[in-house]
Coordinates of N, CA and C in Angstrom, one line a residue:
X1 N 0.8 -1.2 0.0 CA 0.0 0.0 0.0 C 0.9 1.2 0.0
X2 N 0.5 2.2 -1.0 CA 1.2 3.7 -0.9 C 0.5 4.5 -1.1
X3 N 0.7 5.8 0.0 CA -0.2 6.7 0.1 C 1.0 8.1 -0.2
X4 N 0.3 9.3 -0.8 CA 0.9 10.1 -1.2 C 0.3 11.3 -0.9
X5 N 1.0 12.6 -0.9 CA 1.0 13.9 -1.1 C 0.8 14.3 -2.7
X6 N -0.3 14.9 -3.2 CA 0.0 15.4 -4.2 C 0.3 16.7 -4.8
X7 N 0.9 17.1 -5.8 CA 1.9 18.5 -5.9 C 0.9 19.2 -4.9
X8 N 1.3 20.0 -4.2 CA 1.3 21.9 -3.6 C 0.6 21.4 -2.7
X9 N 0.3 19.8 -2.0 CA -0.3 19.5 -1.1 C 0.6 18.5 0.3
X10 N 0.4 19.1 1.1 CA 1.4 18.0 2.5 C 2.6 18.6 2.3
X11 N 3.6 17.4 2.0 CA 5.5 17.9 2.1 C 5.6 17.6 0.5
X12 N 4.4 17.4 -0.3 CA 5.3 18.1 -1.5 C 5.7 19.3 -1.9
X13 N 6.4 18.7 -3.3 CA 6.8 20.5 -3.8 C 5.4 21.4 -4.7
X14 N 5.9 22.5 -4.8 CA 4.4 23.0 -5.2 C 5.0 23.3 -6.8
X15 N 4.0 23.4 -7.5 CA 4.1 23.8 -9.1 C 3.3 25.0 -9.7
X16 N 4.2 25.7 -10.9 CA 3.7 26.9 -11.2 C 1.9 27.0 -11.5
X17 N 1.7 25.5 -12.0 CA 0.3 25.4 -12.2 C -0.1 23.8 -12.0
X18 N -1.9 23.7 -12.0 CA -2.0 22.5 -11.3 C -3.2 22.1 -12.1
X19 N -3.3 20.6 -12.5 CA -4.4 20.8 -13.7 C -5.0 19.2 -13.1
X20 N -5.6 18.2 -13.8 CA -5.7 17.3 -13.6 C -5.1 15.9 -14.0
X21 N -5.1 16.2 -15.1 CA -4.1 15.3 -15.8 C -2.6 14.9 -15.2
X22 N -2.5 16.3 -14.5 CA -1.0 16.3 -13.9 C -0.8 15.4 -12.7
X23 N -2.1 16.2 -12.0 CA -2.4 15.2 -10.7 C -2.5 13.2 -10.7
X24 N -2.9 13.4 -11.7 CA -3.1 11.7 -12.6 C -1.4 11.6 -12.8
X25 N -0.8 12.1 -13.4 CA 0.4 11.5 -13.6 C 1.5 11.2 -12.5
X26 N 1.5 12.0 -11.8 CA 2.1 11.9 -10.6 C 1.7 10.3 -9.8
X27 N 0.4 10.2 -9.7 CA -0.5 8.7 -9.2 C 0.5 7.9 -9.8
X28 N 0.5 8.3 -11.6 CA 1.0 7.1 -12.4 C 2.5 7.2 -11.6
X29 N 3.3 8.3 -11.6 CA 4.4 8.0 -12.0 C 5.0 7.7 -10.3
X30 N 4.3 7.8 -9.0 CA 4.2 7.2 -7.7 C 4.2 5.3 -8.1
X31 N 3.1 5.3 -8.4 CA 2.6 3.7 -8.8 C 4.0 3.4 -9.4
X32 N 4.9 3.7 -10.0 CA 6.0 2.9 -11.0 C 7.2 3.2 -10.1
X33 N 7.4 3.9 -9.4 CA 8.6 4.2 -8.8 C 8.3 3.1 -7.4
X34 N 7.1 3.0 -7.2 CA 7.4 2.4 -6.0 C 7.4 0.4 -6.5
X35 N 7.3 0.3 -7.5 CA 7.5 -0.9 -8.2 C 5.7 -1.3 -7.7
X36 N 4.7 -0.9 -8.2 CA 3.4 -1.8 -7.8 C 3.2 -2.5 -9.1
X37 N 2.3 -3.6 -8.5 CA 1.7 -4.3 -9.8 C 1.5 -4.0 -11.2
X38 N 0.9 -4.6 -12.4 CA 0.3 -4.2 -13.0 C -1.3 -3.4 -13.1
X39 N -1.6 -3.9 -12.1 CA -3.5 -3.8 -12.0 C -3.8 -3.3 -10.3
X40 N -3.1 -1.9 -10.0 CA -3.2 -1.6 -8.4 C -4.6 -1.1 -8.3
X41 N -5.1 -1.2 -7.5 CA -6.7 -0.6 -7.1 C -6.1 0.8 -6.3
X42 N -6.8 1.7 -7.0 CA -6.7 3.6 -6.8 C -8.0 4.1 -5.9
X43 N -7.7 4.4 -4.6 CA -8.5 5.0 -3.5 C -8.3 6.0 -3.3
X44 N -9.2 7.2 -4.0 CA -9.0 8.7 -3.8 C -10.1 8.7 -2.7
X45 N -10.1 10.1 -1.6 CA -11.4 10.8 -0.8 C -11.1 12.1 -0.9
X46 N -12.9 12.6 -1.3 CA -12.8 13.7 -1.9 C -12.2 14.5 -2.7
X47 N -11.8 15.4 -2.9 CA -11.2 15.9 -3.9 C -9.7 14.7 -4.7
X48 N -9.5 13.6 -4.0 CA -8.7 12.8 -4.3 C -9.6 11.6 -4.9
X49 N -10.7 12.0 -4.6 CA -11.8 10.7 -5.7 C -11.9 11.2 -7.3
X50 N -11.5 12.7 -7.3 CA -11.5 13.1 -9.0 C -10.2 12.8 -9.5
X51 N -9.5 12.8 -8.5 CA -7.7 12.3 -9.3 C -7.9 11.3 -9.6
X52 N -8.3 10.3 -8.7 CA -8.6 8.6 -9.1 C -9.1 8.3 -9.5
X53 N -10.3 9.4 -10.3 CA -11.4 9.2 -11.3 C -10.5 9.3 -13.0
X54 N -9.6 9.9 -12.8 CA -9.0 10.4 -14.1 C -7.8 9.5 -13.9
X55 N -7.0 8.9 -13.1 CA -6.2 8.2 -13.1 C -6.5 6.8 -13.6
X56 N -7.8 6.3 -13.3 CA -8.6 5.6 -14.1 C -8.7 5.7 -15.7
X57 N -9.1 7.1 -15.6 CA -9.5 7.4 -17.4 C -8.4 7.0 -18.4
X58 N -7.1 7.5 -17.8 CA -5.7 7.8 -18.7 C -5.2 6.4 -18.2
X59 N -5.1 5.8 -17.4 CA -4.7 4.1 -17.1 C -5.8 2.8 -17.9
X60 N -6.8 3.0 -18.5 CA -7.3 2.4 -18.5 C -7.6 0.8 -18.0
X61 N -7.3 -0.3 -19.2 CA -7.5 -2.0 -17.8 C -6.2 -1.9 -16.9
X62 N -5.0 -0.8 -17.1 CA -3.9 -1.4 -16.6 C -3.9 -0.7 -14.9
X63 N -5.4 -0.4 -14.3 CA -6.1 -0.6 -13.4 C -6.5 -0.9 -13.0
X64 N -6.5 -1.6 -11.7 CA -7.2 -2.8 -11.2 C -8.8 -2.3 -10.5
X65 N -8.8 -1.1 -10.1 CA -10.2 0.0 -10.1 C -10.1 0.6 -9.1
X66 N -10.9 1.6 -9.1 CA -11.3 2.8 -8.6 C -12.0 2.4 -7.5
X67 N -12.0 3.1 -6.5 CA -13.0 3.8 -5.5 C -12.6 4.9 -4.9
X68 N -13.8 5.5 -4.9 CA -14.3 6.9 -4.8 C -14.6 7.6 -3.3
X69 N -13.9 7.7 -2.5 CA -14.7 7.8 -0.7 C -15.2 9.2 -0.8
X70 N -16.6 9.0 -0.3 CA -16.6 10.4 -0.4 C -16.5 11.6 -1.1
X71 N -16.8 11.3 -2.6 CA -16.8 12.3 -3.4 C -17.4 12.2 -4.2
X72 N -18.5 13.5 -4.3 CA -19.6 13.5 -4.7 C -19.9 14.0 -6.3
X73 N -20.7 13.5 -7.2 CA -20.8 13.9 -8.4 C -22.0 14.0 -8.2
X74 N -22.4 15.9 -8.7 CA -23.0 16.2 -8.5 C -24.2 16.7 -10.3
X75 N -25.5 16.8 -9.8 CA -26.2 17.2 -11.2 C -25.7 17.8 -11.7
X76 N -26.5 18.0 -13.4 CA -26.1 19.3 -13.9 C -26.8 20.4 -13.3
X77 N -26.1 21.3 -13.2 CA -27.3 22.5 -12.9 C -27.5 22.5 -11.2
X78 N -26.2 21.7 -10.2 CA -26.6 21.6 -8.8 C -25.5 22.7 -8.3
X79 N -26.5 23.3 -7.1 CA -26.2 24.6 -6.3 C -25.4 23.8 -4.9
X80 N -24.2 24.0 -5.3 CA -23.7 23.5 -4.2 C -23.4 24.7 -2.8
X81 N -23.8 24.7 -1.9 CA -23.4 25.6 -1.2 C -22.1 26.5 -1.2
X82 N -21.3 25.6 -0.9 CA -20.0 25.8 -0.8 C -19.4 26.8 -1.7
X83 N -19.9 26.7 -2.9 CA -19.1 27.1 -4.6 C -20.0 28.5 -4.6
X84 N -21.2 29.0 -3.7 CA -21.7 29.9 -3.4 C -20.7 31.2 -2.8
X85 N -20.0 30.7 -2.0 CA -19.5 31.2 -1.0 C -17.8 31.2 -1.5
X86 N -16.7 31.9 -0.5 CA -15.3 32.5 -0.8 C -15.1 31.0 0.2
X87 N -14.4 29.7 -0.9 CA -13.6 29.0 -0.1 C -12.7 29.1 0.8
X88 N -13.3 28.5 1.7 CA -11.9 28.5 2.8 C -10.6 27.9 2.3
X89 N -9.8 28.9 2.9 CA -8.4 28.5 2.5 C -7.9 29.1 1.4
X90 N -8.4 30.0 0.7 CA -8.1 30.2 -0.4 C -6.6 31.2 -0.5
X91 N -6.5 31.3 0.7 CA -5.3 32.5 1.0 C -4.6 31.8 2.5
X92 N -3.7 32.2 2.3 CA -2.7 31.3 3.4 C -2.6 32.5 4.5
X93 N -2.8 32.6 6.1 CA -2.6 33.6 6.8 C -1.3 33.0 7.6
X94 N -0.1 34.0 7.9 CA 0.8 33.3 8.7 C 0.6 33.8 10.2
X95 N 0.5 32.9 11.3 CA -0.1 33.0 12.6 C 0.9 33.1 13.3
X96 N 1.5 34.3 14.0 CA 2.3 34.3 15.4 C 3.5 33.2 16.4
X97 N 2.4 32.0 16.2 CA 2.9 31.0 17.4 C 2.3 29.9 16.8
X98 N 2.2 28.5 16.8 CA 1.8 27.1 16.7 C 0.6 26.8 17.2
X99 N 0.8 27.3 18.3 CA -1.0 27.3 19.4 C -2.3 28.4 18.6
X100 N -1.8 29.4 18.0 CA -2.5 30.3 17.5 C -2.9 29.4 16.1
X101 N -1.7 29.2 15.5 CA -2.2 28.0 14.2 C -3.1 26.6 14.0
X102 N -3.3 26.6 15.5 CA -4.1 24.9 15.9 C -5.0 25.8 16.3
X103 N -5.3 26.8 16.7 CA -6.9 27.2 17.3 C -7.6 27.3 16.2
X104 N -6.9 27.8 15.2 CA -7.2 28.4 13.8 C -8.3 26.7 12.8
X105 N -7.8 25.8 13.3 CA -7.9 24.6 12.3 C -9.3 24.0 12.6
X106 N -10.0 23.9 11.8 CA -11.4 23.1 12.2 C -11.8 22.2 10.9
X107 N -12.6 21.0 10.9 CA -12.8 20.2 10.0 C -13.9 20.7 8.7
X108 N -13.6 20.9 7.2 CA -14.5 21.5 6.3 C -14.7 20.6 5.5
X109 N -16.0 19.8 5.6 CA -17.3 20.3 6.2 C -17.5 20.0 7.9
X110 N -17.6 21.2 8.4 CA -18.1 20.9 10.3 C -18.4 19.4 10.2
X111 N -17.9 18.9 11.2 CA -18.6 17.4 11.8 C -18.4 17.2 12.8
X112 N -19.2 16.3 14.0 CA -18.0 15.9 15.5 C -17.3 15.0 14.6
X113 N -16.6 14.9 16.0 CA -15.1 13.8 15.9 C -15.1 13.8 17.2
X114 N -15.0 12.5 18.1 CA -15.1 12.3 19.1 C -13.4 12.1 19.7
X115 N -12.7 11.9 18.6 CA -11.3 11.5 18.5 C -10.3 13.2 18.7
X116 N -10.6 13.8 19.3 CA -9.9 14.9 19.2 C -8.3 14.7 19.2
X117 N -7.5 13.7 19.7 CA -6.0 13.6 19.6 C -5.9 13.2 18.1
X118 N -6.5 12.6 16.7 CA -6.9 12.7 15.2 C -6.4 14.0 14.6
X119 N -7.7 14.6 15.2 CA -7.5 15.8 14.3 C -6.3 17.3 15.0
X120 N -6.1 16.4 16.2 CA -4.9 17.7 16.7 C -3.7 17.2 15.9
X121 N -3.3 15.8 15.6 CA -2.3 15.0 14.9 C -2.2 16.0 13.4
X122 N -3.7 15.9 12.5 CA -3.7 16.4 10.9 C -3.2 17.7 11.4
X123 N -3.7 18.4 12.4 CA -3.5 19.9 12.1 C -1.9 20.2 12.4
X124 N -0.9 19.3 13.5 CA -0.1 19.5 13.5 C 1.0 19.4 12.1
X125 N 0.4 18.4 11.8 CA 1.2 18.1 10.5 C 0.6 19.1 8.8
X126 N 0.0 19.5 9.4 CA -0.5 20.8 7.7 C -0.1 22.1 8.2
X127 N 0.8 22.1 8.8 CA 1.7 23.5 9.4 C 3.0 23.2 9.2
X128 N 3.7 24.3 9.0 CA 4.9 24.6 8.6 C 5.5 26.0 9.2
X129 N 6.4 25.8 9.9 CA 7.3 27.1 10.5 C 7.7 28.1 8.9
X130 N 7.3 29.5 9.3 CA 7.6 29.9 8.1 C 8.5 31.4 8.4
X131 N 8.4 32.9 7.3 CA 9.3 33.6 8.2 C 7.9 34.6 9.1
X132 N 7.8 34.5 10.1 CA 7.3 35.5 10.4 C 6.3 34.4 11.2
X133 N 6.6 33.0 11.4 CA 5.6 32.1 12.6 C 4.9 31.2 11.7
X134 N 4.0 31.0 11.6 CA 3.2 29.5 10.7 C 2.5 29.5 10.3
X135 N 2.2 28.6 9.3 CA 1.6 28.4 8.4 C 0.6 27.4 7.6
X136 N -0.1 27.1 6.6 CA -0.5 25.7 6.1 C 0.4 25.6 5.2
X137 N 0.8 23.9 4.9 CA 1.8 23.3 3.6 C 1.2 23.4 2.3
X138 N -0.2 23.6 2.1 CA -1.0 23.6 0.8 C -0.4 24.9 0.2
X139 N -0.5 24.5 -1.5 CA -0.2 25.4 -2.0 C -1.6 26.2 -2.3
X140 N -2.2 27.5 -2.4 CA -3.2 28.2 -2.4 C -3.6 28.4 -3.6
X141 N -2.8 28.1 -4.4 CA -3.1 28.2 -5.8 C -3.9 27.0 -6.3
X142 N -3.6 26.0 -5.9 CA -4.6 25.1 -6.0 C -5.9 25.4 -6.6
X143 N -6.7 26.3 -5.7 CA -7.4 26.3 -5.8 C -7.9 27.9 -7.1
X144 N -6.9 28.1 -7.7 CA -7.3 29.1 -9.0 C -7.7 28.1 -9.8
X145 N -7.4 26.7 -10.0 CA -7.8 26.2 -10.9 C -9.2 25.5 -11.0
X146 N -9.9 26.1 -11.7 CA -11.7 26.0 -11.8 C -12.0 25.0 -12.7
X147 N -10.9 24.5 -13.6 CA -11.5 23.3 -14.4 C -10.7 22.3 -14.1
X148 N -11.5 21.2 -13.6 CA -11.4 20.1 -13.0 C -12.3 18.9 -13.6
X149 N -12.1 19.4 -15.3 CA -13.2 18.1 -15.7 C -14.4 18.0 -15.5
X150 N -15.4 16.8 -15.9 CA -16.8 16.3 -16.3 C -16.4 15.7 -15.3
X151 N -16.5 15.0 -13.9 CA -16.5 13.6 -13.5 C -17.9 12.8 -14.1
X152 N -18.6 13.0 -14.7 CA -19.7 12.1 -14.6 C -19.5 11.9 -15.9
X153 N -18.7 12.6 -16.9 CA -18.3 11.9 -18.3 C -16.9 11.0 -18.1
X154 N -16.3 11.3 -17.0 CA -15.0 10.2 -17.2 C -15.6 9.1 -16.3
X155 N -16.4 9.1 -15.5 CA -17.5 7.7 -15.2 C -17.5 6.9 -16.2
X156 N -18.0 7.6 -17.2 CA -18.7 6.7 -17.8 C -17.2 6.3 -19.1
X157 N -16.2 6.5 -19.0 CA -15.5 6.1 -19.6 C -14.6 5.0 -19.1
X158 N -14.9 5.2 -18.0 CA -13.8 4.6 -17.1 C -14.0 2.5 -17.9
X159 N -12.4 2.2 -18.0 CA -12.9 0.5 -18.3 C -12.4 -0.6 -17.2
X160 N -11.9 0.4 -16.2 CA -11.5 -0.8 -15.1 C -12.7 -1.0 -14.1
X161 N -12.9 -1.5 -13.2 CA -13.8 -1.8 -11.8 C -14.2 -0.4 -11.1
X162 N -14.8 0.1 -10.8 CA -15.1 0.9 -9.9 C -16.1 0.7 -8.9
X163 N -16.2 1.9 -7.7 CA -17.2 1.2 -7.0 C -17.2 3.2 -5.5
X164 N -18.0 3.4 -5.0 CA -18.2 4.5 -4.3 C -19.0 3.6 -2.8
X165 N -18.0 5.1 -1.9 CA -18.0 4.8 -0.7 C -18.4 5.7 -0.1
X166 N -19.3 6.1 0.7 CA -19.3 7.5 1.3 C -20.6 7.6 2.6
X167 N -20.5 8.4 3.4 CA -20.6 8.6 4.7 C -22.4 8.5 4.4
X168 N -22.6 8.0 5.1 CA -24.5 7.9 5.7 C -24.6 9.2 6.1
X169 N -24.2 9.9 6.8 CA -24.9 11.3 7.0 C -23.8 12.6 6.7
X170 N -23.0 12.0 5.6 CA -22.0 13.3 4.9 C -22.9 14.8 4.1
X171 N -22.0 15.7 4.4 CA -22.7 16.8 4.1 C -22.5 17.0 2.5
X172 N -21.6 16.2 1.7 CA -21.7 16.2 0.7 C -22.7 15.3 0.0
X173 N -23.5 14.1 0.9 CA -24.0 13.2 -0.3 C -26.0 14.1 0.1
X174 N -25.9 14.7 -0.1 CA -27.7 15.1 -0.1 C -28.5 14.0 -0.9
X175 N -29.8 13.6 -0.7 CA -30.5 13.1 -1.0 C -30.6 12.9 -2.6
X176 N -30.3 14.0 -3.1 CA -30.6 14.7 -4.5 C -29.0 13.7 -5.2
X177 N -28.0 13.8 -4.4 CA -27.1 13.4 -5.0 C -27.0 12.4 -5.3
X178 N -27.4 11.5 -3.9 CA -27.3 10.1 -4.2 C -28.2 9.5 -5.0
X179 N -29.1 9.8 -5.3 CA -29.8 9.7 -6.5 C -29.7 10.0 -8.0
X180 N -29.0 11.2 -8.0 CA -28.3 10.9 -9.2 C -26.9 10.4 -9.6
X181 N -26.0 9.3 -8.7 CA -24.6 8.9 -8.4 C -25.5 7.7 -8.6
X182 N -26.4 7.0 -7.9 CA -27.4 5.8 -8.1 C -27.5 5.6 -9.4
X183 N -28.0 6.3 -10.0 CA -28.4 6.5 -11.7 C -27.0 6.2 -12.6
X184 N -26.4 7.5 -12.0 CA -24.9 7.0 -12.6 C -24.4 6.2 -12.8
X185 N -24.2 4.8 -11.6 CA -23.6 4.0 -11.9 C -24.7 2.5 -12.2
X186 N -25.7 2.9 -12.3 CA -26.8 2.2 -13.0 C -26.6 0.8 -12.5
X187 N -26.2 -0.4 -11.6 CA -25.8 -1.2 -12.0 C -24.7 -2.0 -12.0
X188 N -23.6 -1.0 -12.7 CA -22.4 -1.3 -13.1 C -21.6 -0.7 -11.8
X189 N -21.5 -0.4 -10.7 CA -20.8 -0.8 -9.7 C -21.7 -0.2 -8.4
X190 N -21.0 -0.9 -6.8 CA -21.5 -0.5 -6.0 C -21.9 0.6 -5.5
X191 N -22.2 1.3 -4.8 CA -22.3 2.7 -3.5 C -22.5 1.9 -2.2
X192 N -21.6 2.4 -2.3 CA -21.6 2.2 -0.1 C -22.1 3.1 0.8
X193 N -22.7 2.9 1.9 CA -22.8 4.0 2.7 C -22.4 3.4 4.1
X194 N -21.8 4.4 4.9 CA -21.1 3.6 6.1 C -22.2 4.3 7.2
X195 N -22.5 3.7 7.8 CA -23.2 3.8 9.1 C -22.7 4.9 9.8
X196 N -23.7 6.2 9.9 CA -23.3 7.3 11.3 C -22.2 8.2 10.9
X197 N -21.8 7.7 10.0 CA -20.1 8.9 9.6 C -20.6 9.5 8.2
X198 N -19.9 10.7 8.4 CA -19.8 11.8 8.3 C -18.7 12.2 6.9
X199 N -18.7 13.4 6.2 CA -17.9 13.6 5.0 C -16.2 12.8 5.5
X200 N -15.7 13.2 6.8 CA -14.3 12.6 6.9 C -14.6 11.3 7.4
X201 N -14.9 10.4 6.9 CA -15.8 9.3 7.5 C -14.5 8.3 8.3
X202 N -13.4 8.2 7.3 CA -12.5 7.6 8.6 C -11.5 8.1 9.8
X203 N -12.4 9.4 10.3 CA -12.3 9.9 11.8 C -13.1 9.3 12.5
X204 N -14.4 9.2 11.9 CA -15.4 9.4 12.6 C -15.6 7.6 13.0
X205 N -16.1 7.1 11.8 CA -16.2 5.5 11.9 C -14.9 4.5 11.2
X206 N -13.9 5.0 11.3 CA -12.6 4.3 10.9 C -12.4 2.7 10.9
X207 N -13.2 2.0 12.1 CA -13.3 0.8 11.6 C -14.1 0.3 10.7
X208 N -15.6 1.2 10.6 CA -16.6 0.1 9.8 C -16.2 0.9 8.4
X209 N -15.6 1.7 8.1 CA -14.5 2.1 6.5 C -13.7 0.9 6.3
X210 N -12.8 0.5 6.9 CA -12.1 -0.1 6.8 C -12.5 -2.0 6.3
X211 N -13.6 -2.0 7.1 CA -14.4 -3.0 7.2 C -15.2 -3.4 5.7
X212 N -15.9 -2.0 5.2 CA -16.3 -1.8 3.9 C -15.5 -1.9 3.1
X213 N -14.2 -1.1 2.8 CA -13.6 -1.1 1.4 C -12.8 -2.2 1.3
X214 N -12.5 -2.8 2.7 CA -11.9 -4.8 2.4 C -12.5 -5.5 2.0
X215 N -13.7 -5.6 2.4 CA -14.9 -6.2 1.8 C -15.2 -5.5 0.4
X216 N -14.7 -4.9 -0.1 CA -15.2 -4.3 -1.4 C -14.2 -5.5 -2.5
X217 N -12.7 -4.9 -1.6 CA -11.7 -5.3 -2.1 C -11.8 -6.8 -2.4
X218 N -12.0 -7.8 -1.3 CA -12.6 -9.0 -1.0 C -13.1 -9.6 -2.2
X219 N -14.4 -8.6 -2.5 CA -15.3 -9.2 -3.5 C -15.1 -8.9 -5.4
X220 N -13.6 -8.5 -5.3 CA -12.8 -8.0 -6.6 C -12.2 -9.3 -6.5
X221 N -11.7 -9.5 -5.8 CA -10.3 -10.9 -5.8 C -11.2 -12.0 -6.2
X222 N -12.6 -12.3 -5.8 CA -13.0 -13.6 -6.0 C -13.7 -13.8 -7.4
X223 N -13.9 -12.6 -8.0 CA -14.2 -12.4 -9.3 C -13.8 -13.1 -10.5
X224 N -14.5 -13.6 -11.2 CA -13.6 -14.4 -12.4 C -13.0 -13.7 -13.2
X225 N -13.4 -12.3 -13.6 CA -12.1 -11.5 -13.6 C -10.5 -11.8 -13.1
X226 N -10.7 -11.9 -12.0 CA -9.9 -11.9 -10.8 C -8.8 -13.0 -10.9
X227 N -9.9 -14.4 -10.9 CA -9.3 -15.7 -10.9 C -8.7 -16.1 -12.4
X228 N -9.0 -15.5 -13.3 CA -8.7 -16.0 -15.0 C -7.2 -15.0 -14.9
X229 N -6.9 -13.9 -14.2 CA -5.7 -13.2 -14.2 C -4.7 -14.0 -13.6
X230 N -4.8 -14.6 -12.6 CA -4.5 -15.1 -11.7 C -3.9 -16.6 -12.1
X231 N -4.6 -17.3 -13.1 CA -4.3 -18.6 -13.8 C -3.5 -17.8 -15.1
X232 N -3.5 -16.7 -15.2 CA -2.1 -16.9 -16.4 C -1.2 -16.0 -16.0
X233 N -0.7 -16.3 -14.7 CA 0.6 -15.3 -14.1 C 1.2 -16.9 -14.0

């Protein structure tokens, strides 16, 4: 298993610009450096469910498939709150002292978390001593980039396995959504919903996630897909 930073995000390095395809390549070019298979299964959440959505598109079968935690594809024509309003984060403030930078940090979208030593852990680690006291590691720019693709046309392109995971009472899946993400995948793969959790669902319910996407995984391996790969290695 390998899990990664991607450009202008965590302890990577940041880049003059950030697109999607780029984001996808980096997946690819992680996947080959670290020597993985031919056929790895790609687990994006949230905004890392459209990388793994396109990482799919440009990999085609030489993906073993996709899942989606937590990220929502939304109608045409849907009013998302959020995209209403000046994203948070959009501008990096640098804070005084460390303790001023942790008061600063709260989970987007609001949720509990019962687990407070969790989210004091993420916030210590998305800071960075900078000149003049601290900061976030995200690069801000990120977020000038407004085109981020169709996901519900690379859905439907996608030719490896896929399958969606996401929180029973997430502030991203509204009723309206899941109905149209239902439609979407018509059939042709699962939706999960995890019991009681929330958009960051593996804070909240971290075992029964865990529990779900093994069992997802589980029921890929026993596939005759699975087993005809398997008889000609």
């Amino acid at each position: 298993m390998v899990a990664l930073d991607l450009g202008g995000m965590g302890d990577s390095g940041h880049r003059a610009r950030y697109s999607l395809d780029t984001f996808a390549a980096e997946v690819a070019a992680v996947r080959a450096h670290a020597g993985l298979d031919d056929s790895p299964v790609v687990v994006g959440y949230s905004f890392g469910g459209l990388v793994a959505l396109r990482t799919g598109v440009l990999s085609g079968a030489r993906i073993g498939g996709i899942v989606l935690v937590d990220f929502p594809i939304r109608p045409p024509g849907y009013e998302h709150e959020r995209e209403q309003q000046r994203l948070p984060g959009r501008t990096k403030e640098i804070y005084p002292s460390l303790d001023a930078a942790l008061d600063r940090f709260k989970l987007l979208p609001s949720q509990p978390c019962e687990n407070a030593f969790i989210v004091d852990y993420i916030a210590r680690r998305s800071l960075a001593e900078v000149k003049g006291g601290w900061s976030w590691k995200f690069d801000p720019r990120i977020f000038d980039e407004r085109d981020y693709g169709q996901p519900a046309g690379d859905l439907a392109r996608l030719a490896c396995r896929f399958a969606a995971i996401y929180g029973e009472r997430s502030a991203l899946f509204s009723p309206e959504i899941r109905d149209y993400m239902t439609a979407l995948l018509a059939g042709r793969a699962p939706m999960i919903a995890v019991p009681e959790a929330h958009h960051h669902l593996f804070l909240d319910q971290p075992l029964a996630f865990v529990v779900a996407l093994r069992a997802l995984l589980a029921s890929w391996n026993t596939t005759p897909r699975a087993r005809d790969a398997r008889k000609e290695q």
